[in-house]
CSV table of C-alpha atoms in Angstrom, one decimal:
chain,number,residue,atom,x,y,z
A,23,MET,CA,70.5,115.4,6.6
A,24,ALA,CA,74.2,116.0,5.9
A,25,GLN,CA,73.3,117.7,2.5
A,26,ASP,CA,70.9,120.0,4.3
A,27,SER,CA,73.7,121.0,6.7
A,28,VAL,CA,76.1,121.7,3.8
A,29,ASP,CA,73.4,123.8,2.0
A,30,LEU,CA,72.7,125.8,5.1
A,31,SER,CA,76.4,126.6,5.5
A,32,CYS,CA,76.6,127.7,1.9
A,33,ASP,CA,73.5,129.9,2.3
A,34,TYR,CA,74.9,131.3,5.5
A,35,GLN,CA,78.1,132.6,3.7
A,36,PHE,CA,76.0,134.0,0.9
A,37,TRP,CA,73.7,135.9,3.1
A,38,MET,CA,76.5,137.1,5.4
A,39,GLN,CA,78.1,138.8,2.3
A,40,LYS,CA,74.7,140.2,1.3
A,41,LEU,CA,74.1,141.7,4.7
A,42,SER,CA,77.5,143.3,4.7
A,43,VAL,CA,76.5,145.1,1.5
A,44,TRP,CA,73.0,146.0,2.7
A,45,ASP,CA,74.6,147.4,5.9
A,46,GLN,CA,75.3,150.5,3.8
A,47,ALA,CA,71.6,150.8,2.8
A,48,SER,CA,71.7,154.5,2.1
A,49,THR,CA,71.8,154.2,-1.7
A,50,LEU,CA,68.8,153.5,-3.9
A,51,GLU,CA,70.6,150.5,-5.4
A,52,THR,CA,71.2,148.7,-2.1
A,53,GLN,CA,67.6,149.4,-1.0
A,54,GLN,CA,66.2,147.9,-4.3
A,55,ASP,CA,68.5,144.9,-3.9
A,56,THR,CA,67.3,144.4,-0.3
A,57,CYS,CA,63.6,144.5,-1.4
A,58,LEU,CA,64.3,142.1,-4.2
A,59,HIS,CA,65.9,139.5,-1.9
A,60,VAL,CA,64.1,140.0,1.4
A,61,ALA,CA,61.6,137.2,0.9
A,62,GLN,CA,64.4,134.7,0.2
A,63,PHE,CA,66.3,136.0,3.2
A,64,GLN,CA,63.3,135.4,5.4
A,65,GLU,CA,63.1,131.8,4.1
A,66,PHE,CA,66.8,131.4,5.0
A,67,LEU,CA,66.1,132.8,8.5
A,68,ARG,CA,63.3,130.2,8.9
A,69,LYS,CA,65.7,127.4,8.0
A,70,MET,CA,68.3,128.8,10.3
A,71,TYR,CA,65.9,128.9,13.2
A,72,GLU,CA,64.9,125.2,12.6
A,73,ALA,CA,68.6,124.3,12.9
A,74,LEU,CA,69.3,126.6,15.9
A,75,LYS,CA,66.5,125.4,18.0
A,76,GLU,CA,67.9,121.8,18.0
A,77,MET,CA,71.2,123.0,19.4
A,78,ASP,CA,72.3,124.5,22.7
A,79,SER,CA,73.8,128.0,22.7
A,80,ASN,CA,77.4,126.8,22.9
A,81,THR,CA,77.0,124.5,19.9
A,82,VAL,CA,75.4,127.3,17.9
A,83,ILE,CA,78.5,129.5,18.6
A,84,GLU,CA,80.9,126.7,17.7
A,85,ARG,CA,79.2,126.0,14.4
A,86,PHE,CA,78.3,129.6,13.4
A,87,PRO,CA,80.9,131.8,15.1
A,88,THR,CA,79.7,134.9,13.3
A,89,ILE,CA,76.0,134.3,13.9
A,90,GLY,CA,75.8,137.3,16.2
A,91,GLN,CA,77.1,139.6,13.4
A,92,LEU,CA,74.6,138.1,10.9
A,93,LEU,CA,71.6,138.6,13.2
A,94,ALA,CA,72.7,142.0,14.3
A,95,LYS,CA,73.1,143.3,10.7
A,96,ALA,CA,69.6,141.9,9.9
A,97,CYS,CA,68.1,143.5,13.1
A,98,TRP,CA,69.4,146.9,12.1
A,99,ASN,CA,68.0,146.7,8.6
A,100,PRO,CA,64.6,148.4,8.5
A,101,PHE,CA,63.5,146.7,5.3
A,102,ILE,CA,64.1,143.2,6.8
A,103,LEU,CA,62.3,144.1,10.0
A,104,ALA,CA,59.3,145.4,8.1
A,105,TYR,CA,58.9,142.4,5.9
A,106,ASP,CA,56.2,139.8,6.7
A,107,GLU,CA,57.4,137.6,9.6
A,108,SER,CA,61.1,138.4,9.5
A,109,GLN,CA,61.0,140.4,12.7
A,110,LYS,CA,59.4,137.5,14.6
A,111,ILE,CA,61.8,134.9,13.2
A,112,LEU,CA,64.8,137.1,14.1
A,113,ILE,CA,63.5,137.2,17.7
A,114,TRP,CA,63.3,133.4,17.7
A,115,CYS,CA,66.8,133.0,16.4
A,116,LEU,CA,68.2,135.5,19.0
A,117,CYS,CA,66.4,133.6,21.8
A,118,CYS,CA,68.2,130.4,20.7
A,119,LEU,CA,71.5,132.1,21.6
A,120,ILE,CA,70.6,132.9,25.2
A,121,ASN,CA,72.4,130.9,27.9
A,122,LYS,CA,69.8,130.0,30.5
A,123,GLU,CA,72.6,129.5,33.1
A,124,PRO,CA,75.7,131.4,32.0
A,125,GLN,CA,78.9,129.8,33.3
A,126,ASN,CA,81.3,132.7,32.6
A,127,SER,CA,81.5,136.4,31.9
A,128,GLY,CA,81.6,135.8,28.2
A,129,GLN,CA,78.2,134.0,28.2
A,130,SER,CA,76.8,136.7,30.5
A,131,LYS,CA,78.0,139.4,28.1
A,132,LEU,CA,76.4,137.5,25.2
A,133,ASN,CA,73.1,137.4,27.1
A,134,SER,CA,73.2,141.2,27.8
A,135,TRP,CA,74.0,141.9,24.1
A,136,ILE,CA,71.1,139.7,22.9
A,137,GLN,CA,68.7,141.6,25.3
A,138,GLY,CA,70.0,144.8,23.9
A,139,VAL,CA,69.3,143.7,20.3
A,140,LEU,CA,65.8,142.5,21.3
A,141,SER,CA,65.1,145.8,22.9
A,142,HIS,CA,66.2,147.5,19.7
A,143,ILE,CA,63.9,145.4,17.6
A,144,LEU,CA,60.9,146.2,19.7
A,145,SER,CA,61.7,149.7,20.7
A,146,ALA,CA,60.0,152.8,19.3
A,147,LEU,CA,62.8,155.1,20.5
A,148,ARG,CA,65.5,154.4,17.8
A,149,PHE,CA,64.9,155.4,14.2
A,150,ASP,CA,67.6,155.8,11.6
A,151,LYS,CA,67.2,157.9,8.5
A,152,GLU,CA,66.7,154.7,6.4
A,153,VAL,CA,63.5,154.0,8.4
A,154,ALA,CA,62.3,157.5,7.6
A,155,LEU,CA,62.9,157.0,3.9
A,156,PHE,CA,61.0,153.7,4.0
A,157,THR,CA,58.0,154.8,6.1
A,158,GLN,CA,57.6,158.1,4.3
A,159,GLY,CA,57.0,156.2,1.1
A,160,LEU,CA,54.2,154.3,2.9
A,161,GLY,CA,52.6,157.5,4.3
A,162,TYR,CA,53.7,156.9,7.9
A,163,ALA,CA,55.8,159.2,10.1
A,164,PRO,CA,58.8,157.3,11.5
A,165,ILE,CA,57.7,157.9,15.1
A,166,ASP,CA,54.4,156.0,14.4
A,167,TYR,CA,55.9,153.1,12.4
A,168,TYR,CA,57.6,150.8,14.8
A,169,PRO,CA,55.0,151.0,17.6
A,170,GLY,CA,52.3,150.3,15.1
A,171,LEU,CA,54.2,147.4,13.6
A,172,LEU,CA,54.7,145.8,17.0
A,173,LYS,CA,51.2,146.5,18.1
A,174,ASN,CA,49.7,144.9,15.0
A,175,MET,CA,52.0,141.9,15.2
A,176,VAL,CA,51.1,141.3,18.9
A,177,LEU,CA,47.4,141.8,18.3
A,178,SER,CA,47.4,139.5,15.3
A,179,LEU,CA,49.1,136.7,17.2
A,180,ALA,CA,46.8,137.2,20.2
A,181,SER,CA,43.8,137.0,17.9
A,182,GLU,CA,45.1,133.8,16.3
A,183,LEU,CA,45.5,132.3,19.8
A,184,ARG,CA,42.0,133.2,20.8
A,185,GLU,CA,40.6,131.6,17.7
A,186,ASN,CA,42.8,128.6,18.4
A,187,HIS,CA,41.1,128.4,21.9
A,188,LEU,CA,37.6,128.7,20.4
A,189,ASN,CA,38.2,126.2,17.6
A,190,GLY,CA,38.6,123.3,20.1
A,191,PHE,CA,38.9,120.0,18.3
A,192,ASN,CA,38.8,121.6,14.9
A,193,THR,CA,42.4,120.6,14.1
A,194,GLN,CA,42.4,122.1,10.7
A,195,ARG,CA,42.0,125.6,12.1
A,196,ARG,CA,44.1,125.2,15.3
A,197,MET,CA,47.5,126.6,15.7
A,198,ALA,CA,50.1,123.9,16.0
A,199,PRO,CA,51.2,123.1,19.5
A,200,GLU,CA,54.9,123.5,18.5
A,201,ARG,CA,54.2,127.1,17.4
A,202,VAL,CA,52.4,127.9,20.6
A,203,ALA,CA,55.3,126.6,22.6
A,204,SER,CA,57.7,128.6,20.4
A,205,LEU,CA,55.7,131.7,21.0
A,206,SER,CA,55.9,131.2,24.8
A,207,ARG,CA,59.7,130.8,24.5
A,208,VAL,CA,60.0,133.9,22.4
A,209,CYS,CA,58.1,136.0,25.0
A,210,VAL,CA,60.4,135.1,27.9
A,211,PRO,CA,62.8,138.0,27.4
A,212,LEU,CA,60.0,140.4,26.4
A,213,ILE,CA,57.6,139.8,29.3
A,214,THR,CA,58.0,143.3,30.8
A,215,LEU,CA,57.3,145.2,27.6
A,216,THR,CA,53.8,146.6,27.9
A,217,ASP,CA,53.1,146.2,24.2
A,218,VAL,CA,53.5,142.4,24.6
A,219,ASP,CA,50.9,142.1,27.3
A,220,PRO,CA,48.0,141.0,25.0
A,221,LEU,CA,50.1,138.2,23.6
A,222,VAL,CA,51.1,137.1,27.2
A,223,GLU,CA,47.5,137.1,28.2
A,224,ALA,CA,46.4,135.2,25.2
A,225,LEU,CA,49.0,132.5,25.8
A,226,LEU,CA,47.9,132.0,29.4
A,227,ILE,CA,44.2,131.8,28.5
A,228,CYS,CA,44.6,129.6,25.5
A,229,HIS,CA,44.1,126.0,26.5
A,230,GLY,CA,45.1,123.3,24.0
A,231,ARG,CA,43.8,119.7,23.9
A,232,GLU,CA,47.2,118.2,24.5
A,233,PRO,CA,47.7,115.8,27.4
A,234,GLN,CA,50.7,117.7,28.6
A,235,GLU,CA,51.4,121.4,29.1
A,236,ILE,CA,52.8,123.0,25.9
A,237,LEU,CA,53.9,126.4,27.3
A,238,GLN,CA,57.5,126.6,28.4
A,239,PRO,CA,58.1,126.5,32.2
A,240,GLU,CA,60.4,129.5,31.7
A,241,PHE,CA,57.5,131.4,30.3
A,242,PHE,CA,55.3,130.7,33.4
A,243,GLU,CA,58.2,131.6,35.8
A,244,ALA,CA,59.0,134.8,34.0
A,245,VAL,CA,55.4,136.0,33.9
A,246,ASN,CA,54.9,135.1,37.6
A,247,GLU,CA,58.1,136.9,38.6
A,248,ALA,CA,57.0,140.0,36.7
A,249,ILE,CA,53.5,139.9,38.4
A,250,LEU,CA,55.0,139.5,41.9
A,251,LEU,CA,57.4,142.4,41.3
A,252,LYS,CA,54.6,144.6,39.7
A,253,LYS,CA,56.5,144.9,36.4
A,254,ILE,CA,53.4,143.9,34.5
A,255,SER,CA,49.6,144.1,35.1
A,256,LEU,CA,47.4,141.3,33.7
A,257,PRO,CA,43.7,140.7,34.0
A,258,MET,CA,42.7,138.5,36.9
A,259,SER,CA,41.5,135.8,34.5
A,260,ALA,CA,45.0,135.6,33.1
A,261,VAL,CA,46.6,135.4,36.6
A,262,VAL,CA,44.1,132.6,37.5
A,263,CYS,CA,45.1,130.7,34.4
A,264,LEU,CA,48.8,131.1,35.2
A,265,TRP,CA,48.3,129.7,38.8
A,266,LEU,CA,46.1,126.9,37.6
A,267,ARG,CA,48.4,125.8,34.9
A,268,HIS,CA,51.7,126.1,36.8
A,269,LEU,CA,51.5,125.1,40.5
A,270,PRO,CA,55.1,126.3,41.3
A,271,SER,CA,54.1,129.8,40.4
A,272,LEU,CA,51.1,129.8,42.8
A,273,GLU,CA,53.4,128.4,45.6
A,274,LYS,CA,55.9,131.1,44.9
A,275,ALA,CA,53.2,133.7,45.1
A,276,MET,CA,52.3,132.4,48.6
A,277,LEU,CA,55.9,132.3,49.7
A,278,HIS,CA,56.3,135.9,48.4
A,279,LEU,CA,53.4,137.0,50.6
A,280,PHE,CA,54.9,135.2,53.6
A,281,GLU,CA,58.3,136.9,53.0
A,282,LYS,CA,56.6,140.3,52.9
A,283,LEU,CA,54.8,139.7,56.1
A,284,ILE,CA,57.9,138.4,57.9
A,285,SER,CA,60.1,141.2,56.7
A,286,SER,CA,57.7,143.9,57.7
A,287,GLU,CA,58.6,145.5,61.1
A,288,ARG,CA,55.1,145.9,62.4
A,289,ASN,CA,52.1,144.0,61.1
A,290,CYS,CA,48.9,145.7,62.1
A,291,LEU,CA,45.7,144.6,60.6
A,292,ARG,CA,45.8,147.4,58.0
A,293,ARG,CA,49.2,146.3,56.8
A,294,ILE,CA,48.3,142.6,56.7
A,295,GLU,CA,45.2,143.4,54.7
A,296,CYS,CA,47.1,145.6,52.3
A,297,PHE,CA,49.8,142.9,51.7
A,298,ILE,CA,47.1,140.2,51.1
A,299,LYS,CA,45.0,142.3,48.8
A,300,ASP,CA,48.0,143.4,46.9
A,301,SER,CA,49.0,139.8,46.3
A,302,SER,CA,45.8,139.1,44.2
A,303,LEU,CA,45.5,135.8,46.0
A,304,PRO,CA,42.1,136.4,47.6
A,305,GLN,CA,40.6,137.3,44.2
A,306,ALA,CA,42.3,134.3,42.5
A,307,ALA,CA,41.2,132.0,45.3
A,308,CYS,CA,37.6,132.4,44.2
A,309,HIS,CA,38.5,129.4,42.0
A,310,PRO,CA,38.3,126.4,44.4
A,311,ALA,CA,41.5,124.8,43.1
A,312,ILE,CA,43.6,127.9,44.0
A,313,PHE,CA,41.8,128.3,47.3
A,314,ARG,CA,42.6,124.7,48.3
A,315,VAL,CA,46.3,125.2,47.5
A,316,VAL,CA,46.5,128.5,49.4
A,317,ASP,CA,44.6,127.0,52.4
A,318,GLU,CA,46.8,124.0,52.5
A,319,MET,CA,49.9,126.2,52.6
A,320,PHE,CA,48.3,128.1,55.5
A,321,ARG,CA,47.6,124.8,57.2
A,322,CYS,CA,51.3,123.8,56.8
A,323,ALA,CA,52.5,127.1,58.2
A,324,LEU,CA,50.2,126.8,61.2
A,325,LEU,CA,51.4,123.3,62.0
A,326,GLU,CA,55.1,124.2,61.4
A,327,THR,CA,54.8,127.1,63.8
A,328,ASP,CA,52.8,125.3,66.4
A,329,GLY,CA,49.8,127.6,65.9
A,330,ALA,CA,51.7,130.9,65.8
A,331,LEU,CA,49.4,133.8,66.6
A,332,GLU,CA,50.7,135.8,63.6
A,333,ILE,CA,49.7,132.9,61.3
A,334,ILE,CA,46.2,132.7,62.7
A,335,ALA,CA,45.8,136.5,62.3
A,336,THR,CA,47.0,136.2,58.6
A,337,ILE,CA,44.6,133.4,58.0
A,338,GLN,CA,41.7,135.4,59.4
A,339,VAL,CA,42.5,138.5,57.4
A,340,PHE,CA,42.9,136.4,54.2
A,341,THR,CA,39.6,134.7,54.8
A,342,GLN,CA,37.9,138.1,55.2
A,343,CYS,CA,39.4,139.4,51.9
A,344,PHE,CA,38.5,136.1,50.2
A,345,VAL,CA,34.9,136.3,51.3
A,346,GLU,CA,34.7,139.9,50.1
A,347,ALA,CA,36.1,138.8,46.7
A,348,LEU,CA,33.8,135.9,46.6
A,349,GLU,CA,30.8,138.1,47.1
A,350,LYS,CA,31.9,140.3,44.2
A,351,ALA,CA,32.5,137.3,41.9
A,352,SER,CA,29.4,135.4,42.9
A,353,LYS,CA,27.6,136.5,39.6
A,354,GLN,CA,30.4,135.0,37.5
A,355,LEU,CA,31.5,132.0,39.6
A,356,ARG,CA,29.3,129.6,41.4
A,357,PHE,CA,30.9,126.7,43.2
A,358,ALA,CA,29.5,124.6,46.0
A,359,LEU,CA,31.0,125.3,49.4
A,360,LYS,CA,32.2,121.7,49.6
A,361,THR,CA,34.7,122.5,46.9
A,362,TYR,CA,36.3,125.1,49.1
A,363,PHE,CA,36.1,123.3,52.4
A,364,PRO,CA,35.9,119.5,51.5
A,365,TYR,CA,36.9,118.2,55.0
A,366,THR,CA,34.2,119.9,57.0
A,367,SER,CA,30.4,120.0,57.1
A,368,PRO,CA,28.9,122.2,54.4
A,369,SER,CA,26.2,123.4,56.8
A,370,LEU,CA,28.9,124.6,59.3
A,371,ALA,CA,30.8,126.4,56.5
A,372,MET,CA,27.6,128.1,55.4
A,373,VAL,CA,26.9,129.4,58.9
A,374,LEU,CA,30.5,130.6,59.5
A,375,LEU,CA,30.7,132.4,56.1
A,376,GLN,CA,28.0,134.8,57.4
A,377,ASP,CA,29.2,138.2,58.6
A,378,PRO,CA,28.5,138.2,62.4
A,379,GLN,CA,27.6,141.9,62.1
A,380,ASP,CA,24.8,141.2,59.6
A,381,ILE,CA,23.0,139.1,62.3
A,382,PRO,CA,20.6,141.0,64.5
A,383,ARG,CA,21.9,141.2,68.0
A,384,GLY,CA,18.9,139.4,69.4
A,385,HIS,CA,19.8,136.3,67.4
A,386,TRP,CA,23.5,136.1,68.3
A,387,LEU,CA,23.1,133.6,71.1
A,388,GLN,CA,20.9,131.3,69.0
A,389,THR,CA,23.4,131.4,66.1
A,390,LEU,CA,26.3,130.7,68.4
A,391,LYS,CA,24.5,127.8,69.9
A,392,HIS,CA,23.9,126.4,66.5
A,393,ILE,CA,27.6,126.7,65.6
A,394,SER,CA,28.5,125.0,68.8
A,395,GLU,CA,26.2,122.1,68.1
A,396,LEU,CA,27.6,121.6,64.6
A,397,LEU,CA,31.2,121.7,65.8
A,398,ARG,CA,30.5,119.5,68.8
A,399,GLU,CA,28.8,116.9,66.6
A,400,ALA,CA,31.7,116.9,64.2
A,401,VAL,CA,34.3,116.7,67.0
A,402,GLU,CA,32.7,114.4,69.7
A,403,ASP,CA,29.8,112.5,68.1
A,404,GLN,CA,31.6,109.6,66.5
A,405,THR,CA,28.3,107.7,65.7
A,406,HIS,CA,27.6,110.1,62.8
A,407,GLY,CA,31.3,110.2,61.8
A,408,SER,CA,33.3,113.3,61.4
A,409,CYS,CA,34.4,115.4,58.4
A,410,GLY,CA,38.1,115.3,58.9
A,411,GLY,CA,38.3,115.2,62.7
A,412,PRO,CA,38.7,117.8,65.4
A,413,PHE,CA,41.6,119.6,63.8
A,414,GLU,CA,39.8,120.2,60.5
A,415,SER,CA,36.8,121.6,62.4
A,416,TRP,CA,39.0,123.9,64.5
A,417,PHE,CA,41.0,124.9,61.4
A,418,LEU,CA,37.8,126.0,59.7
A,419,PHE,CA,36.6,127.8,62.9
A,420,ILE,CA,39.7,129.9,63.2
A,421,HIS,CA,39.3,131.2,59.7
A,422,PHE,CA,36.4,133.3,61.0
A,423,GLY,CA,37.6,135.3,64.1
A,424,GLY,CA,34.5,137.4,64.4
A,425,TRP,CA,32.5,134.5,65.9
A,426,ALA,CA,35.1,134.0,68.6
A,427,GLU,CA,34.7,137.7,69.6
A,428,MET,CA,31.0,137.3,69.7
A,429,VAL,CA,31.3,134.3,72.0
A,430,ALA,CA,33.4,136.3,74.5
A,431,GLU,CA,31.1,139.2,74.4
A,432,GLN,CA,28.1,137.0,75.1
A,433,LEU,CA,29.8,135.3,78.0
A,434,LEU,CA,30.8,138.6,79.5
A,435,MET,CA,27.3,140.1,79.2
A,436,SER,CA,25.6,137.0,80.6
A,437,ALA,CA,24.0,137.8,83.9
A,438,ALA,CA,23.0,134.2,84.7
A,439,GLU,CA,25.0,131.1,84.4
A,440,PRO,CA,27.1,131.1,81.2
A,441,PRO,CA,25.5,128.9,78.4
A,442,THR,CA,27.3,125.6,78.1
A,443,ALA,CA,27.3,125.8,74.3
A,444,LEU,CA,29.4,129.1,74.4
A,445,LEU,CA,31.8,127.7,77.1
A,446,TRP,CA,32.3,124.7,74.9
A,447,LEU,CA,33.1,126.9,71.9
A,448,LEU,CA,35.7,128.9,73.8
A,449,ALA,CA,37.3,125.8,75.3
A,450,PHE,CA,37.5,124.2,71.8
A,451,TYR,CA,39.0,127.4,70.3
A,452,TYR,CA,41.8,127.3,72.8
A,453,GLY,CA,42.2,123.5,73.1
A,454,PRO,CA,41.2,121.7,69.9
A,455,ARG,CA,43.3,118.7,70.8
A,456,ASP,CA,41.7,118.3,74.3
A,457,GLY,CA,39.6,115.2,75.0
A,458,ARG,CA,36.0,115.5,76.2
A,459,GLN,CA,37.0,115.3,79.9
A,460,GLN,CA,39.8,117.8,79.7
A,461,ARG,CA,37.6,120.2,77.8
A,462,ALA,CA,34.9,119.9,80.5
A,463,GLN,CA,37.6,120.9,83.1
A,464,THR,CA,38.5,123.9,80.9
A,465,MET,CA,34.9,124.9,80.8
A,466,MET,CA,34.6,124.8,84.6
A,467,ALA,CA,37.8,126.9,84.8
A,468,TYR,CA,36.2,129.5,82.6
A,469,VAL,CA,33.1,129.6,84.9
A,470,MET,CA,35.2,130.0,88.1
A,471,ALA,CA,37.4,132.6,86.5
A,472,THR,CA,34.4,134.6,85.5
A,473,CYS,CA,32.8,134.4,88.9
A,474,ARG,CA,36.0,135.5,90.7
A,475,HIS,CA,37.5,138.1,88.4
A,476,GLY,CA,35.2,138.7,85.5
A,477,ASP,CA,38.0,137.2,83.3
A,478,LEU,CA,37.2,134.4,80.8
A,479,GLN,CA,40.8,133.3,80.5
A,480,PRO,CA,41.6,130.1,82.4
A,481,CYS,CA,45.0,129.8,84.1
A,482,GLY,CA,47.8,128.7,81.9
A,483,GLN,CA,46.1,129.4,78.6
A,484,ARG,CA,47.1,131.9,75.9
A,485,ARG,CA,45.4,135.2,76.2
A,486,SER,CA,44.7,135.9,72.6
A,487,PRO,CA,45.0,134.1,69.2
A,488,VAL,CA,46.4,137.3,67.7
A,489,PRO,CA,49.3,139.5,68.8
A,490,THR,CA,48.5,142.4,71.1
A,491,GLU,CA,49.6,144.9,68.5
A,492,VAL,CA,47.3,143.3,66.0
A,493,ALA,CA,44.3,143.0,68.3
A,494,ARG,CA,44.6,146.6,69.5
A,495,ASP,CA,44.9,148.2,66.1
A,496,GLU,CA,42.3,151.0,66.0
A,497,THR,CA,43.5,152.7,62.8
A,498,LEU,CA,41.4,150.7,60.3
A,499,PRO,CA,38.9,152.6,58.2
A,500,ALA,CA,35.2,151.8,58.7
A,501,HIS,CA,34.9,150.0,55.3
A,502,SER,CA,37.8,147.7,56.0
A,503,PRO,CA,36.8,144.0,56.2
A,504,ALA,CA,39.1,143.7,59.2
A,505,LYS,CA,37.2,146.5,60.9
A,506,ARG,CA,33.8,145.2,59.9
A,507,ARG,CA,34.6,141.7,61.1
A,508,PRO,CA,36.7,142.2,64.2
A,509,PHE,CA,39.2,139.7,65.5
A,510,PHE,CA,39.2,137.8,68.8
A,511,PRO,CA,38.2,140.1,71.7
A,512,LYS,CA,40.6,142.6,73.1
A,513,VAL,CA,39.1,141.9,76.6
A,514,ILE,CA,40.4,138.3,76.7
């Protein structure tokens, strides 16, 4: 081990001197010498990387004080960059120098310098005359060479990862987990480069057979941050893989949505819908595992805010966007409703998932009575057991605000005595924690209020589960799901 260290130090000094000579690569002799030794230099770079990856950045600088000069000279040499895997190995070595948490201005400057060198390696905007000499000999124009080199390298790695995913347990043809992990580490500073998108997508979609995640957490965090800030655009399949493989990224995406909703001055239905659709969460939630996490975070927000009207409105808009996305994805994804709503009756979820506007007006009362029976059985009929208790049934019911509006409309239009089933639904909507006796009193209060004033709201109750400015938004286009499936009635 000690001998290897001595050999590496000797090689380091040799190649440092060589690079200083090659730095003046404008003569034919130096170009020939570079081409003669470039394969050996790549092997040295590979050994250097194996040593660097075992050290932290401070140790690297202490042991190799001029490592920055060596790598910089190599990165500005077009013959080295063009040879085999030298460009990739140089990127790996540079990434080993990055301080993840810089403690002083010197470390911050080093990070900035490294990012600049990385940008140079992968940029198509800087071409020296040496590049022109080299590429002209190959029949390429300089302006076409670097972009083509980068594109081919990325596509080659992405193709190798896809084959790795398809090979499954064929260990002889699979890419080593260490190499996959290394690739994810290399990609961290390059995430926002459009040309690297295919490699990022392939890394996210490629699933190994290892018991633990092999991709670096920093990779997931960088990709998620770039997605949230709209710096990159990946296919939905890749976004789903990201959020399935790294729960903190999904949680951060939800928190990012909450922050946008809170910071917005006025959240009408149109704005809420735009924020939610822009987050890609409804589309990704077509996968039950993602839906369950998102729904659980909504549940926590609802409990923490004591049933804030804004949270209820957001849940209802999200559900509408989710149902719309689910309908579009139904041909590709087929999951049982129980996987989305495990704590409630599947038959109840099936009924509520229907769009109220798709039901003929003559069948509204019958459908509402059926919903009331299912909810009442889950809440009050203990002989058959309950799927999660009253709160779970209520939490499911508030996802679908269109049914509550239909209840109110039916009660207001009822010429005879209001149907008990509808009164129970309205009482349950406003008082999910009420016992049977208290809910019966609330139902009576509704009847008396309707007879006296034509108002369904009992004294002391909230007037609407959504803010006035939300409920009264009339600016939504006709095709908007929030317009198709209106919220709780404005008349209440």
